[in-house]
């Protein structure tokens, strides 16, 4: 192979490495390819990558060429002071040694432990955005001395390896962060479940006695006990919201589907909110769909979604308001529309109202209550059923309409 052919082969090899680096984020595989290429291109016996640990202030072997993989090199440490790799890292410069026996910086303990003899060495810093993260070592060149071409190609490979390491470390950090978040989320859910359960029993006792007192109360006591009952009911709704947090991550596989007349689900939801609507003097207009309109859903979950939509309308509509529930049949789905004469929404709030814990009002001045998760649960449950939900409003103070779209059951499609 003449000089031109050899150079072309090396360039092709470098191009192959670039393709490999862009095709995977598995660090061990990436560095393995880089190490094999480094030894091949420089006509050396082996190559390794050592990474720097700022905690232990040592270098450790992170990857080696195929020829070295039977040796327990991975994880072995090399000190910063008293090693050729350490000198390359500290000075951020390539260090070339043609005879390690005559170089006092050579750390030969690794050779002794692995029954390997390092005779010559080329150490190249791994640098990413001015940060030195480790060293690429190429050992035992077959035909000394190391050449300018060796240093050039080793520098290119070191740059490629540095990018691969940085990307893989970022992916690993993201994976670990996600795992920690999931664990924290589970702890939060467990705590909420326990706290909600522990609050239910004393609250039930309080509401029971308060309701009894309300029936027996006279004069000023009627209003005072009424406030206790109202506050207890509000606390019960908060506990229910806390309990329902788990449905934010509801998946389709967790649903217990059955074919249900949509009218029945709407009636259940209306019944759930009727007392609260009457207490605020709202007029509820409900137009039920025909009995033939059925949906294949988890009855409990979808009833909850519809109840949340109605709760939202009742809560954000001032006293003596008007709330309308109607349906529209489409070619392959049915829409449930809940309209109110409430506080309305601005254009930039139409999507945000479905975000977890989003509050339409300022947290310090709001007076409608709620945790801001009801509509988030509606969206999660709608999507789990293969449906969707969206909001529309002509503007602040002009009410809003929330539309829940659900796939029709096959029997409804054939009717």
Short mmCIF file of C-alpha atoms in Angstrom, two decimals:
data_model
loop_
_atom_site.label_atom_id
_atom_site.label_comp_id
_atom_site.label_asym_id
_atom_site.label_seq_id
_atom_site.Cartn_x
_atom_site.Cartn_y
_atom_site.Cartn_z
CA UNK A 1 0.00 0.00 0.00
CA UNK A 2 1.60 3.29 -1.10
CA UNK A 3 1.44 6.53 0.86
CA UNK A 4 -1.64 7.91 -0.93
CA UNK A 5 -3.55 4.64 -0.58
CA UNK A 6 -2.60 4.44 3.08
CA UNK A 7 -3.80 7.98 3.72
CA UNK A 8 -7.08 7.30 1.89
CA UNK A 9 -7.59 4.17 4.01
CA UNK A 10 -7.00 6.16 7.20
CA UNK A 11 -9.46 8.88 6.14
CA UNK A 12 -12.08 6.23 5.36
CA UNK A 13 -11.49 4.71 8.79
CA UNK A 14 -11.93 8.09 10.46
CA UNK A 15 -15.15 8.63 8.50
CA UNK A 16 -16.43 5.24 9.67
CA UNK A 17 -15.75 6.22 13.26
CA UNK A 18 -17.76 9.43 12.77
CA UNK A 19 -20.71 7.39 11.50
CA UNK A 20 -20.49 5.03 14.47
CA UNK A 21 -20.36 7.94 16.92
CA UNK A 22 -23.56 9.36 15.45
CA UNK A 23 -25.42 6.04 15.49
CA UNK A 24 -25.32 5.13 19.19
CA UNK A 25 -24.82 6.60 22.66
CA UNK A 26 -23.52 3.39 24.27
CA UNK A 27 -20.20 4.62 25.62
CA UNK A 28 -18.47 1.24 25.81
CA UNK A 29 -19.25 0.46 22.17
CA UNK A 30 -18.28 3.94 20.98
CA UNK A 31 -14.93 3.96 22.74
CA UNK A 32 -14.20 0.39 21.66
CA UNK A 33 -14.40 1.46 18.01
CA UNK A 34 -12.25 4.53 18.68
CA UNK A 35 -9.59 2.47 20.48
CA UNK A 36 -9.39 -0.17 17.75
CA UNK A 37 -9.09 2.55 15.11
CA UNK A 38 -6.38 4.36 17.09
CA UNK A 39 -4.22 1.24 17.32
CA UNK A 40 -4.80 0.34 13.66
CA UNK A 41 -4.12 3.79 12.20
CA UNK A 42 -0.95 4.40 14.22
CA UNK A 43 0.23 0.79 13.75
CA UNK A 44 0.41 0.22 17.50
CA UNK A 45 -0.32 -2.77 19.71
CA UNK A 46 -3.15 -1.34 21.81
CA UNK A 47 -4.98 1.77 22.97
CA UNK A 48 -6.96 2.87 26.02
CA UNK A 49 -9.10 5.72 27.28
CA UNK A 50 -8.58 6.99 30.81
CA UNK A 51 -11.16 9.34 32.33
CA UNK A 52 -10.50 11.92 35.00
CA UNK A 53 -12.47 11.86 38.27
CA UNK A 54 -12.62 15.21 40.03
CA UNK A 55 -13.78 13.45 43.21
CA UNK A 56 -10.92 10.96 43.59
CA UNK A 57 -8.51 13.16 41.59
CA UNK A 58 -7.33 10.10 39.70
CA UNK A 59 -7.51 8.76 36.18
CA UNK A 60 -9.20 5.41 35.61
CA UNK A 61 -9.32 3.09 32.60
CA UNK A 62 -12.73 3.38 30.90
CA UNK A 63 -12.12 1.58 27.57
CA UNK A 64 -9.46 -0.50 25.84
CA UNK A 65 -8.81 -2.13 22.49
CA UNK A 66 -9.96 -5.67 21.75
CA UNK A 67 -6.52 -7.13 22.43
CA UNK A 68 -6.58 -5.84 26.02
CA UNK A 69 -10.15 -6.74 26.93
CA UNK A 70 -9.23 -10.04 28.50
CA UNK A 71 -7.17 -8.09 31.04
CA UNK A 72 -8.92 -6.52 34.06
CA UNK A 73 -7.87 -3.00 33.09
CA UNK A 74 -11.28 -1.33 33.24
CA UNK A 75 -11.64 0.61 36.47
CA UNK A 76 -7.95 0.49 37.44
CA UNK A 77 -6.62 3.87 38.53
CA UNK A 78 -3.60 5.90 37.52
CA UNK A 79 -2.35 8.82 39.67
CA UNK A 80 -2.22 12.33 38.25
CA UNK A 81 1.30 12.88 39.51
CA UNK A 82 3.87 10.31 38.45
CA UNK A 83 2.24 9.14 35.22
CA UNK A 84 2.56 10.01 31.53
CA UNK A 85 -1.23 10.21 31.22
CA UNK A 86 -1.28 12.62 34.16
CA UNK A 87 1.32 14.82 32.48
CA UNK A 88 -0.77 14.97 29.30
CA UNK A 89 -3.88 15.85 31.31
CA UNK A 90 -2.24 18.51 33.48
CA UNK A 91 -0.51 20.28 30.59
CA UNK A 92 -3.29 19.64 28.05
CA UNK A 93 -0.63 18.61 25.54
CA UNK A 94 0.28 15.46 23.64
CA UNK A 95 3.06 13.53 25.37
CA UNK A 96 5.20 11.23 23.18
CA UNK A 97 7.46 8.62 24.75
CA UNK A 98 9.51 6.31 22.52
CA UNK A 99 11.06 4.41 25.45
CA UNK A 100 9.11 4.24 28.70
CA UNK A 101 11.98 2.50 30.48
CA UNK A 102 13.94 5.73 30.38
CA UNK A 103 11.06 8.01 31.39
CA UNK A 104 10.57 8.49 35.16
CA UNK A 105 6.95 9.55 34.59
CA UNK A 106 5.94 6.06 33.47
CA UNK A 107 3.57 4.44 35.99
CA UNK A 108 4.48 0.76 35.67
CA UNK A 109 2.19 -0.64 38.37
CA UNK A 110 -0.57 -1.20 35.80
CA UNK A 111 1.86 -3.24 33.67
CA UNK A 112 2.87 -5.33 36.67
CA UNK A 113 -0.71 -6.05 37.70
CA UNK A 114 -1.76 -7.03 34.17
CA UNK A 115 1.47 -8.75 33.01
CA UNK A 116 1.75 -6.30 30.17
CA UNK A 117 4.80 -4.37 28.98
CA UNK A 118 4.38 -0.80 27.80
CA UNK A 119 7.49 0.03 25.75
CA UNK A 120 6.36 3.21 23.99
CA UNK A 121 3.40 5.48 24.53
CA UNK A 122 1.49 8.36 22.93
CA UNK A 123 -0.79 10.20 25.38
CA UNK A 124 -3.37 12.61 23.91
CA UNK A 125 -5.66 14.80 26.07
CA UNK A 126 -9.42 14.35 25.58
CA UNK A 127 -10.71 17.91 25.42
CA UNK A 128 -14.27 19.11 25.01
CA UNK A 129 -14.96 22.86 24.97
CA UNK A 130 -11.70 23.67 26.80
CA UNK A 131 -12.41 21.04 29.46
CA UNK A 132 -9.93 18.16 29.72
CA UNK A 133 -11.92 15.05 30.62
CA UNK A 134 -9.33 12.32 30.19
CA UNK A 135 -6.53 10.89 28.06
CA UNK A 136 -6.27 8.67 24.99
CA UNK A 137 -3.25 6.37 25.33
CA UNK A 138 -1.80 4.48 22.35
CA UNK A 139 0.93 2.00 23.30
CA UNK A 140 3.75 0.02 21.68
CA UNK A 141 4.12 1.39 18.17
CA UNK A 142 5.46 -1.41 16.01
CA UNK A 143 7.91 0.77 14.07
CA UNK A 144 9.24 3.66 16.14
CA UNK A 145 9.43 6.61 16.35
CA UNK A 146 5.98 8.13 16.67
CA UNK A 147 5.38 10.41 13.69
CA UNK A 148 3.66 13.73 13.08
CA UNK A 149 0.93 11.77 11.27
CA UNK A 150 0.45 9.58 14.35
CA UNK A 151 -0.05 12.67 16.49
CA UNK A 152 -2.41 14.23 13.94
CA UNK A 153 -4.62 11.15 13.63
CA UNK A 154 -4.54 10.50 17.37
CA UNK A 155 -5.66 14.10 17.93
CA UNK A 156 -8.62 13.62 15.56
CA UNK A 157 -9.62 10.39 17.29
CA UNK A 158 -9.25 12.01 20.71
CA UNK A 159 -11.57 14.83 19.63
CA UNK A 160 -14.12 12.29 18.38
CA UNK A 161 -13.85 10.29 21.59
CA UNK A 162 -14.31 13.45 23.70
CA UNK A 163 -17.55 14.30 21.88
CA UNK A 164 -18.79 10.71 22.32
CA UNK A 165 -17.94 10.73 26.03
CA UNK A 166 -19.64 14.08 26.61
CA UNK A 167 -22.79 13.00 24.80
CA UNK A 168 -22.94 9.63 26.55
CA UNK A 169 -22.40 11.24 29.95
CA UNK A 170 -25.19 13.74 29.26
CA UNK A 171 -27.54 10.92 28.26
CA UNK A 172 -26.58 8.96 31.37
CA UNK A 173 -27.08 12.02 33.59
CA UNK A 174 -30.50 12.58 32.01
CA UNK A 175 -31.43 8.92 32.55
CA UNK A 176 -30.39 9.07 36.20
CA UNK A 177 -32.24 12.36 36.70
CA UNK A 178 -35.38 10.84 35.21
CA UNK A 179 -35.02 7.80 37.45
CA UNK A 180 -34.65 10.03 40.51
CA UNK A 181 -37.68 12.07 39.44
CA UNK A 182 -39.72 8.90 39.01
CA UNK A 183 -38.68 7.72 42.46
CA UNK A 184 -39.57 11.09 43.98
CA UNK A 185 -42.87 11.04 42.12
CA UNK A 186 -43.65 7.62 43.57
CA UNK A 187 -42.74 8.81 47.08
CA UNK A 188 -45.03 11.81 46.56
CA UNK A 189 -47.88 9.59 45.38
CA UNK A 190 -47.44 7.23 48.32
CA UNK A 191 -47.42 10.14 50.77
CA UNK A 192 -50.53 11.68 49.20
CA UNK A 193 -52.34 8.34 49.28
CA UNK A 194 -51.52 7.82 52.97
CA UNK A 195 -52.31 11.43 53.94
CA UNK A 196 -55.61 11.39 52.03
CA UNK A 197 -56.64 8.14 53.67
CA UNK A 198 -55.77 9.42 57.15
CA UNK A 199 -57.74 12.65 56.57
CA UNK A 200 -60.90 10.95 55.34
CA UNK A 201 -61.94 9.35 58.65
CA UNK A 202 -61.75 12.43 60.93
CA UNK A 203 -63.34 14.56 58.20
CA UNK A 204 -66.25 12.12 57.90
CA UNK A 205 -66.79 12.39 61.67
CA UNK A 206 -66.67 16.20 61.54
CA UNK A 207 -69.14 16.37 58.65
CA UNK A 208 -71.42 13.85 60.33
CA UNK A 209 -71.68 15.83 63.56
CA UNK A 210 -71.88 19.15 61.68
CA UNK A 211 -74.74 17.89 59.52
CA UNK A 212 -76.58 16.70 62.64
CA UNK A 213 -76.06 20.09 64.31
CA UNK A 214 -77.25 21.83 61.14
CA UNK A 215 -80.57 20.00 61.33
CA UNK A 216 -81.02 20.96 64.98
CA UNK A 217 -79.62 24.50 64.78
CA UNK A 218 -81.74 27.63 65.22
CA UNK A 219 -81.17 31.34 64.79
CA UNK A 220 -77.56 32.46 64.35
CA UNK A 221 -76.33 28.90 64.77
CA UNK A 222 -77.80 27.92 61.38
CA UNK A 223 -75.36 30.17 59.50
CA UNK A 224 -72.40 29.26 61.71
CA UNK A 225 -72.92 25.50 61.36
CA UNK A 226 -73.59 25.98 57.65
CA UNK A 227 -70.13 27.49 57.27
CA UNK A 228 -68.61 24.48 59.05
CA UNK A 229 -70.40 22.10 56.69
CA UNK A 230 -69.40 24.13 53.62
CA UNK A 231 -65.77 24.22 54.73
CA UNK A 232 -65.85 20.49 55.40
CA UNK A 233 -67.25 19.84 51.93
CA UNK A 234 -64.49 22.01 50.43
CA UNK A 235 -61.86 20.05 52.34
CA UNK A 236 -63.40 16.79 51.09
CA UNK A 237 -63.08 18.03 47.50
CA UNK A 238 -59.41 18.84 48.12
CA UNK A 239 -58.83 15.34 49.49
CA UNK A 240 -60.56 13.88 46.44
CA UNK A 241 -58.29 15.98 44.20
CA UNK A 242 -55.25 14.66 46.04
CA UNK A 243 -56.47 11.09 45.68
CA UNK A 244 -57.13 11.59 41.98
CA UNK A 245 -53.56 12.74 41.28
CA UNK A 246 -52.67 9.16 40.39
CA UNK A 247 -54.93 9.35 37.34
CA UNK A 248 -52.66 11.95 35.73
CA UNK A 249 -50.55 9.07 34.41
CA UNK A 250 -53.41 6.76 33.49
CA UNK A 251 -52.53 4.49 30.56
CA UNK A 252 -54.87 2.74 28.14
CA UNK A 253 -53.73 -0.65 29.45
CA UNK A 254 -55.01 0.15 32.95
CA UNK A 255 -58.59 0.82 31.84
CA UNK A 256 -61.39 -1.67 32.44
CA UNK A 257 -63.45 -1.03 29.33
CA UNK A 258 -67.11 -1.85 28.81
CA UNK A 259 -69.76 -0.61 26.39
CA UNK A 260 -71.80 2.06 28.20
CA UNK A 261 -74.61 4.39 27.07
CA UNK A 262 -73.15 7.89 27.12
CA UNK A 263 -76.39 9.29 28.56
CA UNK A 264 -75.90 7.24 31.75
CA UNK A 265 -72.41 8.64 32.29
CA UNK A 266 -73.60 12.21 31.81
CA UNK A 267 -76.50 11.65 34.24
CA UNK A 268 -74.07 10.33 36.88
CA UNK A 269 -71.80 13.35 36.49
CA UNK A 270 -74.73 15.79 36.69
CA UNK A 271 -75.96 14.07 39.85
CA UNK A 272 -72.49 14.41 41.42
CA UNK A 273 -72.39 18.20 40.96
CA UNK A 274 -76.09 18.97 41.38
CA UNK A 275 -75.91 19.93 45.07
CA UNK A 276 -73.00 22.30 44.50
CA UNK A 277 -74.74 23.83 41.48
CA UNK A 278 -77.96 24.38 43.44
CA UNK A 279 -76.02 25.95 46.31
CA UNK A 280 -74.70 28.57 43.89
CA UNK A 281 -78.07 29.07 42.23
CA UNK A 282 -76.93 27.80 38.83
CA UNK A 283 -79.34 26.73 36.13
CA UNK A 284 -78.29 23.36 34.64
CA UNK A 285 -79.56 22.59 31.15
CA UNK A 286 -78.76 19.01 30.14
CA UNK A 287 -79.58 17.55 26.73
CA UNK A 288 -78.89 13.82 26.89
CA UNK A 289 -77.87 11.88 23.77
CA UNK A 290 -80.00 9.10 22.34
CA UNK A 291 -79.77 5.73 24.09
CA UNK A 292 -78.11 4.17 21.03
CA UNK A 293 -75.03 6.39 21.50
CA UNK A 294 -72.57 4.17 23.38
CA UNK A 295 -68.89 4.42 24.17
CA UNK A 296 -66.44 1.67 25.13
CA UNK A 297 -64.84 3.11 28.24
CA UNK A 298 -63.80 2.55 31.82
CA UNK A 299 -67.06 3.65 33.42
CA UNK A 300 -65.56 4.91 36.69
CA UNK A 301 -62.73 6.81 35.02
CA UNK A 302 -64.86 8.48 32.36
CA UNK A 303 -67.55 9.42 34.87
CA UNK A 304 -64.76 11.12 36.82
CA UNK A 305 -63.65 13.02 33.72
CA UNK A 306 -67.19 14.26 33.05
CA UNK A 307 -67.66 15.18 36.72
CA UNK A 308 -64.43 17.18 36.65
CA UNK A 309 -65.64 19.10 33.58
CA UNK A 310 -68.92 19.95 35.30
CA UNK A 311 -67.17 20.78 38.59
CA UNK A 312 -64.96 23.19 36.69
CA UNK A 313 -67.99 24.90 35.14
CA UNK A 314 -69.82 25.16 38.48
CA UNK A 315 -66.75 26.43 40.32
CA UNK A 316 -65.77 29.14 37.85
CA UNK A 317 -69.26 30.45 37.16
CA UNK A 318 -70.48 33.24 39.47
CA UNK A 319 -73.71 32.67 41.42
CA UNK A 320 -76.95 32.31 39.48
CA UNK A 321 -75.09 31.31 36.35
CA UNK A 322 -76.06 29.11 33.44
CA UNK A 323 -74.40 25.78 32.60
CA UNK A 324 -75.31 23.75 29.54
CA UNK A 325 -74.42 20.13 28.71
CA UNK A 326 -75.06 18.80 25.21
CA UNK A 327 -73.63 16.28 22.76
CA UNK A 328 -72.82 16.23 19.07
CA UNK A 329 -72.53 13.02 17.07
CA UNK A 330 -69.71 12.94 14.50
CA UNK A 331 -68.87 10.26 11.87
CA UNK A 332 -66.67 8.19 14.21
CA UNK A 333 -66.87 9.95 17.55
CA UNK A 334 -69.17 11.82 19.89
CA UNK A 335 -68.52 15.20 21.47
CA UNK A 336 -69.67 16.18 24.96
CA UNK A 337 -69.81 19.97 25.29
CA UNK A 338 -69.96 21.69 28.69
CA UNK A 339 -70.63 25.42 28.36
CA UNK A 340 -70.86 27.98 31.16
CA UNK A 341 -71.47 31.68 31.70
CA UNK A 342 -68.42 31.92 33.93
CA UNK A 343 -65.24 33.97 34.11
CA UNK A 344 -64.02 32.92 30.64
CA UNK A 345 -60.51 32.44 29.35
CA UNK A 346 -57.95 34.43 27.42
CA UNK A 347 -56.53 32.94 24.22
CA UNK A 348 -53.21 32.04 25.85
CA UNK A 349 -55.01 30.13 28.62
CA UNK A 350 -56.95 27.73 26.39
CA UNK A 351 -54.14 25.14 26.48
CA UNK A 352 -52.58 26.07 29.79
CA UNK A 353 -55.74 25.24 31.76
CA UNK A 354 -54.96 21.56 31.12
CA UNK A 355 -51.52 21.81 32.73
CA UNK A 356 -51.05 20.32 36.18
CA UNK A 357 -51.65 22.78 39.04
CA UNK A 358 -52.33 25.67 36.65
CA UNK A 359 -54.46 28.36 38.28
CA UNK A 360 -56.51 30.76 36.16
CA UNK A 361 -56.42 33.28 38.99
CA UNK A 362 -53.47 34.67 40.92
CA UNK A 363 -52.64 32.34 43.81
CA UNK A 364 -52.84 35.17 46.37
CA UNK A 365 -56.18 36.62 45.22
CA UNK A 366 -58.12 33.68 43.80
CA UNK A 367 -61.42 32.79 45.46
CA UNK A 368 -62.74 29.87 43.41
CA UNK A 369 -60.60 27.23 45.18
CA UNK A 370 -59.28 23.98 43.77
CA UNK A 371 -55.79 22.60 43.19
CA UNK A 372 -55.67 23.01 39.43
CA UNK A 373 -55.56 19.32 38.55
CA UNK A 374 -59.16 18.56 37.57
CA UNK A 375 -58.75 19.46 33.90
CA UNK A 376 -55.34 17.75 33.78
CA UNK A 377 -57.03 14.55 34.86
CA UNK A 378 -59.73 15.05 32.21
CA UNK A 379 -57.08 15.28 29.50
CA UNK A 380 -55.12 12.28 30.81
CA UNK A 381 -58.26 10.12 30.93
CA UNK A 382 -59.50 11.36 27.55
CA UNK A 383 -56.21 10.46 25.88
CA UNK A 384 -56.10 7.08 27.63
CA UNK A 385 -59.49 6.37 26.02
CA UNK A 386 -58.23 7.43 22.59
CA UNK A 387 -60.06 10.75 22.81
CA UNK A 388 -59.15 14.38 23.32
CA UNK A 389 -60.36 17.50 25.10
CA UNK A 390 -60.04 21.20 24.36
CA UNK A 391 -61.36 24.58 25.51
CA UNK A 392 -62.81 27.56 23.69
CA UNK A 393 -63.89 30.96 24.97
CA UNK A 394 -64.89 34.32 23.46
CA UNK A 395 -62.83 36.01 26.18
CA UNK A 396 -62.70 37.02 29.84
CA UNK A 397 -66.08 37.37 31.50
CA UNK A 398 -67.87 35.69 28.59
CA UNK A 399 -67.89 32.05 29.65
CA UNK A 400 -66.16 29.02 28.17
CA UNK A 401 -66.93 25.71 26.49
CA UNK A 402 -65.01 22.50 27.15
CA UNK A 403 -65.37 19.75 24.57
CA UNK A 404 -64.60 16.10 25.30
CA UNK A 405 -64.37 13.97 22.14
CA UNK A 406 -64.65 10.19 22.49
CA UNK A 407 -64.56 7.36 19.92
CA UNK A 408 -67.97 5.82 19.35
CA UNK A 409 -68.44 2.14 20.17
CA UNK A 410 -68.83 -0.11 17.12
CA UNK A 411 -72.54 -0.63 17.79
CA UNK A 412 -73.11 3.14 17.57
CA UNK A 413 -71.17 3.33 14.30
CA UNK A 414 -73.33 0.62 12.73
CA UNK A 415 -76.61 2.15 13.90
#
